Short mmCIF file of C-alpha atoms and ligand atoms in Angstrom, two decimals:
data_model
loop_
_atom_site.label_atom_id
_atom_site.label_comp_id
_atom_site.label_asym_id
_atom_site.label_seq_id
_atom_site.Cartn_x
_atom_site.Cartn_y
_atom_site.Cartn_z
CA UNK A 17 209.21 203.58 -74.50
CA UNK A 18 210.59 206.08 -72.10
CA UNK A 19 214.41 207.00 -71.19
CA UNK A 20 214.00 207.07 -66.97
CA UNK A 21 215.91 209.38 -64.74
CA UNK A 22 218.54 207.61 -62.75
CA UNK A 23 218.89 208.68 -58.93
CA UNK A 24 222.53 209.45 -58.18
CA UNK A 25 224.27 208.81 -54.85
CA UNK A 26 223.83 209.95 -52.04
CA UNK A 27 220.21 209.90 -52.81
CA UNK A 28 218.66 208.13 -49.77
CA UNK A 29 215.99 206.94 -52.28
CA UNK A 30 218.59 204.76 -53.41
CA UNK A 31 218.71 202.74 -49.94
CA UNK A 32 215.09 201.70 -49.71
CA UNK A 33 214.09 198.01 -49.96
CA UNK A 34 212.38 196.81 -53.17
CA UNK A 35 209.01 195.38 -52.78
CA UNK A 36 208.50 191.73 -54.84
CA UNK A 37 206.30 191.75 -58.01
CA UNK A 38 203.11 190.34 -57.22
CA UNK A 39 202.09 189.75 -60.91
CA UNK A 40 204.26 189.92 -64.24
CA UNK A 41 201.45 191.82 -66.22
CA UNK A 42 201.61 194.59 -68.73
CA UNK A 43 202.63 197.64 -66.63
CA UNK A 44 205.64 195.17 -65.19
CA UNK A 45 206.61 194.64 -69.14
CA UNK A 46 206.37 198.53 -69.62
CA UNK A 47 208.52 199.02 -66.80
CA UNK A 48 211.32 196.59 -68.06
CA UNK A 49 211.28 198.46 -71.45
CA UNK A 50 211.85 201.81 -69.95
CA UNK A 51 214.35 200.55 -68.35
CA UNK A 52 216.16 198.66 -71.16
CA UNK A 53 215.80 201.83 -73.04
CA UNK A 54 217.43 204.18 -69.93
CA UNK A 55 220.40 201.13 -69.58
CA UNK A 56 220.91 201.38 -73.32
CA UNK A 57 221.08 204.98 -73.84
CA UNK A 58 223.63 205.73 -70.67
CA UNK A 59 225.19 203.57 -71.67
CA UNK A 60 224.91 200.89 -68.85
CA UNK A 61 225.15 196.89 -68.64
CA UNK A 62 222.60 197.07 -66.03
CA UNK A 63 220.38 198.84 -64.07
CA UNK A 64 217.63 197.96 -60.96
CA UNK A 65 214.46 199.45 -60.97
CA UNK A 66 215.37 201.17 -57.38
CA UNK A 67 217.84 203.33 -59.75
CA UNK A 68 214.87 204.35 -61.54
CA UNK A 69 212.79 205.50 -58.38
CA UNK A 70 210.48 202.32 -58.41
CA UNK A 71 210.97 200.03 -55.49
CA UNK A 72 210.30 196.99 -56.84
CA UNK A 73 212.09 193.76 -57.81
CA UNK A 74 213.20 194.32 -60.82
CA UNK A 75 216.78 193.91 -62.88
CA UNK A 76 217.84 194.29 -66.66
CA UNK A 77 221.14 193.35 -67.72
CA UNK A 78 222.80 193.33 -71.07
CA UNK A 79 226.59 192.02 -70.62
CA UNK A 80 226.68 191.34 -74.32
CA UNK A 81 229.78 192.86 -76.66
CA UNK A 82 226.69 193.99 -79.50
CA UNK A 83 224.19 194.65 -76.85
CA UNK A 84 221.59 193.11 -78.23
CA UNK A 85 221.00 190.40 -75.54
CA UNK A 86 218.69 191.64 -72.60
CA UNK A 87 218.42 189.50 -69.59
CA UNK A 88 215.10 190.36 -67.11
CA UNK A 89 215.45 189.33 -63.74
CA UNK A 90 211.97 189.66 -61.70
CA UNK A 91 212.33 188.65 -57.89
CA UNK A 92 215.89 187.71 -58.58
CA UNK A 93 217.43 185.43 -55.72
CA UNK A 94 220.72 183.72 -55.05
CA UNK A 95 220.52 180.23 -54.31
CA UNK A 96 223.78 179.43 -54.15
CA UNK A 97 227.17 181.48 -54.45
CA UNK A 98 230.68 180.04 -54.92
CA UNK A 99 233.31 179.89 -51.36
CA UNK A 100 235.52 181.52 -54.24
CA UNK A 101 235.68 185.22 -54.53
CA UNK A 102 236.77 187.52 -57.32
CA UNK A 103 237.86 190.84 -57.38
CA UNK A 104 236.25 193.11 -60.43
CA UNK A 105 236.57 196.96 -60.49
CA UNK A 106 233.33 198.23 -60.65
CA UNK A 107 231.06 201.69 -61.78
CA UNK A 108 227.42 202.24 -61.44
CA UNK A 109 225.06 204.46 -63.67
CA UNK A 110 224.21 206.12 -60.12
CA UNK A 111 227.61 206.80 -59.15
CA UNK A 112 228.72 208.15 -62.33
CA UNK A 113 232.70 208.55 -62.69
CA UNK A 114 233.31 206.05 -60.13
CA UNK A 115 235.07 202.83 -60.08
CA UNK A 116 236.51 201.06 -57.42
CA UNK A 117 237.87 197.28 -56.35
CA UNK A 118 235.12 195.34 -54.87
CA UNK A 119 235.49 191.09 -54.13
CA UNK A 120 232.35 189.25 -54.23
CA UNK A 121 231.75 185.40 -54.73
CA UNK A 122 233.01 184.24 -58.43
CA UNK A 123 229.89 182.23 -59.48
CA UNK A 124 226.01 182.70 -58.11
CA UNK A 125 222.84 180.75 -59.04
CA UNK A 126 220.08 182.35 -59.62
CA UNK A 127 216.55 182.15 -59.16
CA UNK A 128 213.99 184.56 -60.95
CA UNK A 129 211.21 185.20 -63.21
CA UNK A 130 211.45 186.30 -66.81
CA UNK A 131 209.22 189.60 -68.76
CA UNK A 132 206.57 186.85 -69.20
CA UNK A 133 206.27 185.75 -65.38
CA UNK A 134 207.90 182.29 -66.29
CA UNK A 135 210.71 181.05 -63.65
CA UNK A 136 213.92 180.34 -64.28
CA UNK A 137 217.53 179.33 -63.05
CA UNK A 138 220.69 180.27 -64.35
CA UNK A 139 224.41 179.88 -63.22
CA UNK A 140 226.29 182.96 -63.43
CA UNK A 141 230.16 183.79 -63.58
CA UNK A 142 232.56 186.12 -64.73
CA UNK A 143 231.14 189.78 -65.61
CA UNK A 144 227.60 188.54 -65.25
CA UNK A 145 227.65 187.07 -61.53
CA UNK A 146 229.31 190.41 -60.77
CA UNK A 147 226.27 192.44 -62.47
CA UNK A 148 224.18 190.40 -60.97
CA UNK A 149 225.44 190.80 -57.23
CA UNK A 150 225.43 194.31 -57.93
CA UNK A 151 222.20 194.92 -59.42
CA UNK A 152 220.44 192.70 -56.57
CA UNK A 153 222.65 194.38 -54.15
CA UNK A 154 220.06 197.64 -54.98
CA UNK A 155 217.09 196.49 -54.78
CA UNK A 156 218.17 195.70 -51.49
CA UNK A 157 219.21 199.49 -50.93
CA UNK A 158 222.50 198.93 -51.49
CA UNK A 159 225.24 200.42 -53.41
CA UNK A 160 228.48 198.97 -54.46
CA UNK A 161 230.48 202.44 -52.86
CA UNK A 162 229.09 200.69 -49.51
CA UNK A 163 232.07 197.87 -49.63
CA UNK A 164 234.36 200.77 -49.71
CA UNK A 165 236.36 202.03 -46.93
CA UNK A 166 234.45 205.32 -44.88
CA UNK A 167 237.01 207.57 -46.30
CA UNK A 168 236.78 206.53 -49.82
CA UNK A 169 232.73 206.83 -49.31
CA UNK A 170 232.83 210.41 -47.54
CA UNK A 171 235.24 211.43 -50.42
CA UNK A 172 232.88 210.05 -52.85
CA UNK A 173 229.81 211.70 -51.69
CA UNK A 174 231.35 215.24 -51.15
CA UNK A 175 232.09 214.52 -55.00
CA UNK A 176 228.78 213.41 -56.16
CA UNK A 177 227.46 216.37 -53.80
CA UNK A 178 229.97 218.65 -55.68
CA UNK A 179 229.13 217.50 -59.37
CA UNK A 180 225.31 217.91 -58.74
CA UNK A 181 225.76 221.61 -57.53
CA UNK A 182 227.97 223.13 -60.74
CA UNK A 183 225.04 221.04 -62.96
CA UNK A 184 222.11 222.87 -61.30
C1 QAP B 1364 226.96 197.53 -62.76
O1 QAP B 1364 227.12 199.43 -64.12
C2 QAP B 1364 228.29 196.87 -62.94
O2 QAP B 1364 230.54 205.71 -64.05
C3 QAP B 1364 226.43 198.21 -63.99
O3 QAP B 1364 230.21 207.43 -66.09
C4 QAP B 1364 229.43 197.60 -63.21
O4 QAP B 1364 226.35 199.83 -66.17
C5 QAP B 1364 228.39 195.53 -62.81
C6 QAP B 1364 228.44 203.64 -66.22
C7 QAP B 1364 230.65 196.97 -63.37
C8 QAP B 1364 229.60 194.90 -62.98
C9 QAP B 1364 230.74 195.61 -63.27
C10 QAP B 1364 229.21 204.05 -65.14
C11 QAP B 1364 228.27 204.52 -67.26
C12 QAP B 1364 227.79 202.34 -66.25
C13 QAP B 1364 229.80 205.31 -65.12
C14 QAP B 1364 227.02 200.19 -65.24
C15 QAP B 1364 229.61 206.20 -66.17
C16 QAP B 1364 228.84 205.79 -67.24
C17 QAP B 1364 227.76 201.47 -65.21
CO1 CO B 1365 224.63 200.19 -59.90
#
């Protein structure tokens, strides 16, 4: 087991499209450890492999009060997502210090595979449906500061920017 290095915005490694998994095998598994381990230790309640510098289809989440109950998502899809929308102030582990107001549909079904390449489909609302937007959201190179206004996002990047230059 490995604790990963997270990418922090505005890395543009951070926009780039995640590639499906062609085969659940062992270095898949080893991947989805590391990255339960990095999600753990930040602490986080989830984290996409693209936030770990490996573009490919791959989510953990952990939504759980005693964190003790991981959820793998492997070439997670939406299948259906409610007309209803919620708003739900979010963070990310690659925007760290961040939260802002973004509205996305209340409830989404999902469609994925599980650590041991078996499909599933589960129906997702409150905190989880947002996680799961949001962690789908990058592997598709996207990240939540994206629904914000420009302004807020230039602010937040001259931030980021800021923070990573007094840490050097
Ligand atoms: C995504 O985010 C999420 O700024 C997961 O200093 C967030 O785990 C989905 C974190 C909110 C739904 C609602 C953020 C940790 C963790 C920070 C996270 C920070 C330390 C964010
Ligand atoms: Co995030």
């Amino acid at each position: 087991m490995a604790v990963l290095s997270i990418l922090r915005y505005p890395d543009p490694r951070l926009h780039r499209v995640a590639e499906p998994v062609r085969e659940v095998d062992e270095s898949i598994r080893q991947l989805v450890r590391d990255m339960a381990e990095t999600m753990y230790e930040a602490p986080g309640i989830g984290l996409a492999a693209t936030q770990v510098d490996v573009h490919l289809r791959v989510v953990v989440i952990d939504v759980s009060e005693s964190k003790n109950e991981l959820q793998v998502f492997i070439n997670p899809e939406i299948v259906a997502s409610s007309v209803e929308c919620k708003t739900y102030e979010e963070g990310c582990l690659s925007v760290p210090g961040i939260y802002d107001d973004v509205e996305r549909p209340e409830r989404v079904t999902v469609k994925a595979l599980d650590q041991h390449g078996q499909a599933f489909t589960l129906e997702a609302d409150g905190l989880l449906a947002v996680c799961i937007q949001h962690e789908i959201d990058h592997l598709n190179g996207r990240v939540f500061v994206q629904y914000l206004s420009r302004l807020k996002q230039g602010r937040i990047k001259t931030k980021m920017l800021k923070a990573e230059r007094s840490a050097a």
